[in-house]
Amino acid sequence: MVQKLQAQQGTSPIHVIGAGIAGSWQALLLAKAGHAVMLHERSDAAMAQGTSRWAGGMLAPYCEREGSEPLITRLGVRSLDLWRRHHPSTPFNGSLVIAHPRDRADYERFARLTSHHRRLDADGVMRVEPSLDGRFREALFFPDEGHVEPRRVLPALHAGIRAAGGTVKFNSEARRGDLDGTVIDCRGIAARDVCPDLRGVKGEEITIETDEIELSRPVRLLHPRWPLYIIPRENHRFMIGATSIESEDSGVTVRSALELLSAAYTVHPAFGEARIIEIGSGLRPALPDNLPRIVIDGRTITVNGLYRHGFLLAPALAELTLNFITSGTIDNEVMQCA
Ligand SMILES: Cc1cc2nc3c(=O)[nH]c(=O)nc-3n(C[C@H](O)[C@H](O)[C@H](O)COP(=O)(O)OP(=O)(O)OC[C@H]3O[C@@H](n4cnc5c(N)ncnc54)[C@H](O)[C@@H]3O)c2cc1C
């Protein structure tokens, strides 16, 4: 018989460990559903010790279909609804995919492997992103995709948890064995003590600033060696990302910086005059199959392996956990009972 965890209202709260994107969504949906929730985060509110602060924040289930399993699209599409419902200010301006003429084969392959896109000609590109006028003869436009700015959205989610009656505790390093009641472990790469097959996949990124270009949505450049995306941030900033390297070194190499900046320059030469604001990297927490997993072990639930899709998947994973806690429902593709 499927195990069911009852709400702990009035007794011990549900403890969520880790206030990255996974833990924040878990705590938000539980608090909104009326559960007493305490979210523990070892960092201060700047969240310097997590991966989430480095993310692009793209909510792109259709583009991601090019290189990931159908499960990512299924959960991602569900997450778009949850972002809309619980964080209505999320921009859904779509995504634009471009390629240089010599990479047309890659472009056609991407179009074949993905869905929910419209083909734009040069005029269409100009209408959607006027700053790219004359630079690309065609593009794929994915109108239903969104993006968030991690360093703004995480505090907003934490505020939402508090508004729903939950507690967010920073500078609170928690150990699952020390907590009473239901515990949801969302420690990302720090959870290797319980997920020995977890690995970090390094993603390097560079944030630049220029007021010579405006973009309204993430732009992905398909490139055989240097695929990249450029994501508009507030105040004329752009995040250029991201490498994907099987390494847990936290530095950014000269080669990666050169490649990211060179590829951005080929999208628009004005990026060559931009100021560099930040260079950094984060470790994507990944399981061997690069898919997310929710493991239920008595009253402890581990949510991990969000890999390169944390912002895309966190809402749907939180909904699955909530459904399990309230009604014992199991999603066989994502959940395992230990
Ligand atoms: C460069 C880059 C770009 C990316 N772009 C995207 C993107 O565009 N879209 C997308 O969907 N995903 C993207 N990702 C992936 C995404 O960032 C990750 O999947 C996601 O951040 C993982 O979130 P998490 O909450 O599991 O882990 P984390 O963000 O690492 O959160 C875990 C938290 O747990 C805390 N913690 C650990 N141990 C304890 C403890 N004992 N007590 C209390 N707190 C603890 C840590 O301090 C940390 O804050 C990107 C990743 C990188 C690196």
XYZ file of C-alpha atoms and ligand atoms in Angstrom:
391
model
C 0.000 0.000 0.000
C 1.222 3.459 -0.814
C 2.583 5.317 2.146
C 0.907 8.589 3.036
C 2.361 11.396 5.090
C -0.226 13.434 6.928
C 0.112 17.166 7.355
C 1.787 18.090 10.600
C -0.306 21.166 11.329
C -0.126 22.147 14.959
C 2.783 19.787 15.698
C 6.226 19.649 14.137
C 6.480 21.666 10.893
C 7.605 20.069 7.663
C 11.317 20.891 7.450
C 12.754 21.700 4.037
C 16.570 21.802 3.883
C 18.075 24.053 1.233
C 16.514 27.283 -0.064
C 17.721 26.955 -3.650
C 15.122 26.753 -6.364
C 14.116 23.174 -5.466
C 13.605 23.803 -1.743
C 11.974 27.189 -2.257
C 9.265 25.737 -4.475
C 8.733 22.797 -2.120
C 8.249 25.149 0.826
C 6.057 27.533 -1.171
C 3.529 24.942 -2.335
C 3.417 23.233 1.061
C 2.861 26.556 2.867
C 0.175 27.592 0.387
C -1.540 24.238 0.922
C -1.794 25.033 4.644
C 1.117 23.029 6.019
C 3.397 24.423 8.712
C 6.752 24.713 6.927
C 10.254 25.666 7.985
C 12.825 26.236 5.231
C 16.459 26.005 6.401
C 19.303 27.559 4.431
C 22.931 27.476 5.523
C 23.800 30.658 3.534
C 22.570 34.116 4.295
C 19.894 35.681 2.086
C 22.436 36.268 -0.718
C 22.397 32.463 -1.213
C 26.097 32.421 -2.088
C 26.551 28.703 -1.381
C 23.984 27.352 -3.825
C 23.900 26.644 -7.553
C 20.653 28.488 -8.152
C 22.137 31.981 -8.004
C 24.256 31.175 -11.082
C 21.433 29.908 -13.270
C 20.165 31.460 -16.457
C 16.621 31.008 -15.195
C 15.241 29.949 -18.576
C 11.862 28.205 -18.475
C 12.242 26.476 -21.806
C 10.665 23.015 -21.936
C 10.375 23.019 -25.722
C 13.930 24.146 -26.523
C 15.305 21.709 -23.956
C 13.662 18.835 -25.806
C 16.580 18.969 -28.241
C 18.922 17.361 -25.729
C 16.800 15.863 -22.982
C 14.238 13.187 -22.237
C 10.461 13.650 -22.746
C 10.131 13.677 -18.929
C 11.810 17.089 -18.844
C 9.243 18.458 -21.278
C 6.331 16.887 -19.403
C 7.389 18.315 -16.030
C 8.547 21.556 -17.603
C 5.238 22.260 -19.328
C 3.448 21.657 -16.037
C 5.883 23.995 -14.317
C 5.058 26.813 -16.727
C 1.467 26.713 -15.425
C 2.690 26.745 -11.833
C 5.014 29.687 -12.463
C 2.070 31.554 -14.012
C -0.214 30.763 -11.114
C 2.134 31.284 -8.159
C 4.481 33.928 -9.570
C 2.288 35.868 -12.013
C 4.972 38.444 -12.819
C 7.107 35.783 -14.550
C 7.899 37.080 -18.055
C 6.654 34.775 -20.798
C 8.172 36.520 -23.789
C 9.323 33.340 -25.482
C 12.777 32.270 -26.623
C 14.587 32.921 -29.882
C 16.941 30.398 -31.496
C 19.410 31.577 -34.110
C 22.362 30.192 -36.047
C 24.934 31.536 -38.455
C 24.328 30.462 -42.098
C 27.223 27.965 -42.028
C 25.493 26.136 -39.143
C 22.220 25.648 -40.989
C 22.334 21.860 -40.550
C 22.410 22.299 -36.761
C 19.550 24.757 -37.028
C 17.364 22.354 -39.030
C 18.197 19.529 -36.650
C 17.162 21.692 -33.677
C 13.895 22.570 -35.450
C 13.149 18.889 -36.081
C 13.849 17.809 -32.505
C 11.762 20.529 -30.885
C 8.151 21.695 -31.111
C 5.931 24.696 -30.353
C 8.061 27.044 -32.442
C 7.389 29.376 -35.358
C 9.872 30.014 -38.129
C 10.725 33.698 -38.558
C 12.364 35.270 -41.595
C 14.671 38.294 -41.352
C 11.711 40.695 -40.989
C 10.246 38.507 -38.297
C 13.538 38.524 -36.395
C 13.604 42.311 -36.625
C 10.043 42.593 -35.326
C 10.671 40.278 -32.368
C 14.141 41.583 -31.449
C 14.842 44.911 -33.211
C 18.470 44.934 -31.988
C 19.153 41.871 -34.147
C 17.896 43.599 -37.316
C 19.973 42.518 -40.311
C 22.067 40.035 -38.380
C 20.147 36.768 -38.916
C 18.141 35.635 -41.923
C 15.923 33.345 -39.897
C 15.136 32.211 -36.391
C 12.961 29.813 -34.439
C 10.601 31.578 -32.061
C 9.200 29.627 -29.087
C 6.425 31.970 -27.906
C 5.299 30.004 -24.849
C 8.608 29.931 -22.968
C 9.602 32.215 -20.110
C 12.572 33.239 -18.018
C 13.248 34.528 -14.526
C 16.200 36.263 -12.916
C 17.374 33.890 -10.162
C 18.716 36.562 -7.823
C 15.383 38.362 -7.897
C 13.038 35.413 -8.019
C 14.539 33.499 -5.084
C 13.881 36.366 -2.619
C 10.386 36.712 -4.125
C 9.680 33.022 -3.519
C 11.013 33.312 0.035
C 8.693 36.275 0.607
C 5.835 34.178 -0.790
C 6.597 31.375 1.688
C 6.479 33.844 4.586
C 3.275 35.404 3.270
C 1.706 31.942 3.206
C 2.624 31.406 6.868
C 5.902 29.503 6.444
C 9.263 30.295 8.043
C 12.535 30.847 6.164
C 15.655 30.529 8.308
C 18.968 31.664 6.847
C 22.336 30.837 8.412
C 20.699 27.605 9.518
C 22.768 24.545 8.654
C 20.402 21.633 9.245
C 21.078 17.921 9.550
C 18.244 15.671 8.485
C 18.705 13.306 11.434
C 18.318 16.162 13.935
C 14.883 17.255 12.690
C 11.544 15.855 13.840
C 8.677 14.954 11.546
C 8.700 15.133 7.772
C 11.956 16.345 6.231
C 12.417 17.324 2.578
C 16.090 17.326 1.634
C 16.836 19.794 -1.188
C 20.528 20.332 -0.541
C 21.594 20.051 -4.184
C 25.203 19.000 -4.632
C 25.740 19.049 -0.835
C 23.552 15.930 -0.479
C 26.261 13.514 -1.574
C 26.249 11.874 1.864
C 22.851 10.380 0.945
C 23.136 10.390 -2.879
C 26.610 8.967 -3.572
C 26.024 8.936 -7.344
C 25.360 12.681 -7.446
C 27.917 14.675 -9.453
C 28.460 18.341 -10.227
C 28.457 19.543 -13.828
C 30.140 22.897 -14.029
C 28.388 25.752 -15.788
C 30.366 28.951 -16.376
C 28.740 32.279 -17.158
C 29.619 35.905 -17.717
C 27.410 38.900 -17.000
C 28.008 42.000 -19.087
C 26.406 45.430 -19.330
C 25.691 47.564 -22.367
C 22.922 49.950 -23.342
C 23.626 49.538 -27.069
C 21.465 46.417 -27.356
C 18.067 45.521 -26.027
C 16.686 42.013 -25.871
C 13.300 40.989 -24.506
C 13.894 37.267 -24.242
C 16.652 34.641 -24.086
C 18.453 34.226 -27.400
C 20.160 30.902 -28.087
C 22.926 30.670 -30.624
C 23.378 27.210 -32.104
C 27.037 26.584 -32.748
C 28.951 23.322 -33.248
C 31.606 24.217 -30.659
C 30.298 27.189 -28.680
C 26.533 26.983 -28.280
C 25.452 29.767 -25.982
C 22.526 31.772 -24.763
C 22.205 35.425 -23.950
C 19.605 36.292 -21.338
C 18.487 39.867 -20.735
C 18.628 41.042 -17.109
C 17.494 44.318 -15.584
C 19.565 47.494 -15.979
C 21.000 46.691 -19.418
C 22.722 43.559 -18.222
C 23.002 40.278 -20.070
C 24.002 36.881 -18.842
C 26.072 34.933 -21.343
C 26.081 31.218 -20.647
C 26.827 28.570 -20.171
C 29.468 25.923 -20.472
C 28.732 22.344 -19.465
C 31.842 20.658 -18.170
C 32.195 17.388 -16.259
C 34.256 18.984 -13.532
C 33.665 20.108 -9.979
C 36.345 22.760 -10.092
C 34.693 26.079 -9.290
C 36.911 28.338 -11.402
C 36.257 29.805 -14.830
C 38.923 29.029 -17.416
C 40.370 31.514 -19.870
C 39.249 29.227 -22.689
C 35.628 29.264 -21.513
C 35.635 33.035 -21.061
C 37.128 33.534 -24.532
C 34.628 31.196 -26.133
C 31.559 32.648 -24.428
C 32.561 36.230 -25.173
C 33.620 35.457 -28.760
C 30.354 33.698 -29.499
C 28.366 36.603 -28.019
C 30.363 39.001 -30.192
C 29.278 37.048 -33.271
C 25.634 37.578 -32.251
C 26.163 41.344 -32.149
C 29.450 43.288 -32.296
C 28.144 45.783 -29.735
C 28.673 43.075 -27.124
C 32.384 43.670 -27.754
C 32.055 47.115 -26.166
C 30.077 45.896 -23.140
C 31.484 46.054 -19.602
C 32.138 42.762 -17.837
C 30.246 42.739 -14.551
C 30.768 39.237 -13.248
C 32.366 35.937 -14.202
C 31.327 32.881 -12.230
C 30.294 29.269 -12.211
C 27.930 26.883 -10.488
C 27.750 23.109 -10.162
C 24.593 21.557 -11.564
C 23.555 18.662 -9.292
C 23.191 15.666 -11.615
C 22.371 11.982 -11.228
C 23.816 9.440 -13.690
C 20.840 9.700 -16.093
C 20.669 13.503 -15.734
C 17.033 13.201 -14.622
C 15.463 14.520 -11.418
C 14.511 12.146 -8.651
C 12.307 12.223 -5.564
C 13.256 9.478 -3.102
C 10.878 8.653 -0.243
C 12.459 6.984 2.752
C 10.046 6.871 5.667
C 9.415 10.491 6.609
C 12.378 11.816 4.692
C 11.955 12.881 1.088
C 14.988 13.727 -1.044
C 14.513 15.937 -4.105
C 17.627 16.174 -6.243
C 19.255 15.751 -9.657
C 17.719 18.893 -11.158
C 20.854 19.184 -13.332
C 20.410 21.924 -15.949
C 16.661 22.277 -15.390
C 16.211 23.415 -11.798
C 14.138 26.498 -12.548
C 12.185 24.650 -15.174
C 11.360 21.630 -13.022
C 11.204 22.822 -9.412
C 7.478 23.777 -9.429
C 6.342 20.443 -10.907
C 8.561 18.488 -8.519
C 7.116 20.439 -5.598
C 3.612 19.616 -6.777
C 4.489 15.907 -6.896
C 5.798 16.017 -3.331
C 2.721 17.910 -2.163
C 0.444 15.346 -3.831
C 2.340 12.552 -2.120
C 2.181 14.194 1.302
C -1.509 14.994 1.053
C -2.849 11.950 -0.784
C -0.074 9.380 -1.166
C 0.075 9.781 -4.950
C 3.240 8.431 -6.566
C 4.629 9.469 -9.960
C 6.479 6.343 -11.050
C 8.705 8.150 -13.499
C 10.161 10.493 -10.897
C 9.568 8.984 -7.447
C 11.230 6.049 -5.761
C 10.518 4.480 -2.403
C 13.767 3.562 -0.673
C 25.478 28.399 -15.333
C 24.160 27.683 -15.054
C 23.054 28.016 -15.805
C 21.830 27.375 -15.550
N 20.739 27.772 -16.259
C 19.537 27.207 -15.995
C 18.385 27.648 -16.690
O 18.440 28.533 -17.536
N 17.182 27.052 -16.396
C 17.075 26.064 -15.458
O 15.967 25.566 -15.245
N 18.167 25.644 -14.770
C 19.391 26.184 -15.023
N 20.498 25.765 -14.350
C 20.366 24.641 -13.420
C 19.913 25.102 -12.043
O 20.690 26.185 -11.623
C 20.039 23.943 -11.052
O 19.325 22.817 -11.532
C 19.421 24.354 -9.714
O 20.008 25.544 -9.262
C 19.569 23.273 -8.654
O 18.830 23.762 -7.571
P 18.841 23.070 -6.156
O 17.858 23.827 -5.333
O 18.685 21.596 -6.308
O 20.330 23.285 -5.610
P 20.993 24.625 -4.999
O 20.604 25.814 -5.742
O 22.451 24.349 -4.874
O 20.337 24.732 -3.568
C 20.715 23.903 -2.497
C 20.784 24.781 -1.272
O 20.943 23.956 -0.121
C 21.745 24.645 0.799
N 22.264 23.687 1.738
C 23.129 22.660 1.509
N 23.345 21.965 2.646
C 22.573 22.538 3.610
C 22.334 22.271 4.971
N 22.919 21.226 5.607
N 21.491 23.053 5.670
C 20.871 24.115 5.052
N 21.072 24.419 3.757
C 21.887 23.634 3.040
C 22.814 25.291 -0.082
O 23.443 26.352 0.566
C 21.985 25.721 -1.296
O 21.534 27.049 -1.178
C 21.732 26.382 -14.563
C 22.869 26.055 -13.806
C 24.068 26.702 -14.045
C 25.263 26.365 -13.197
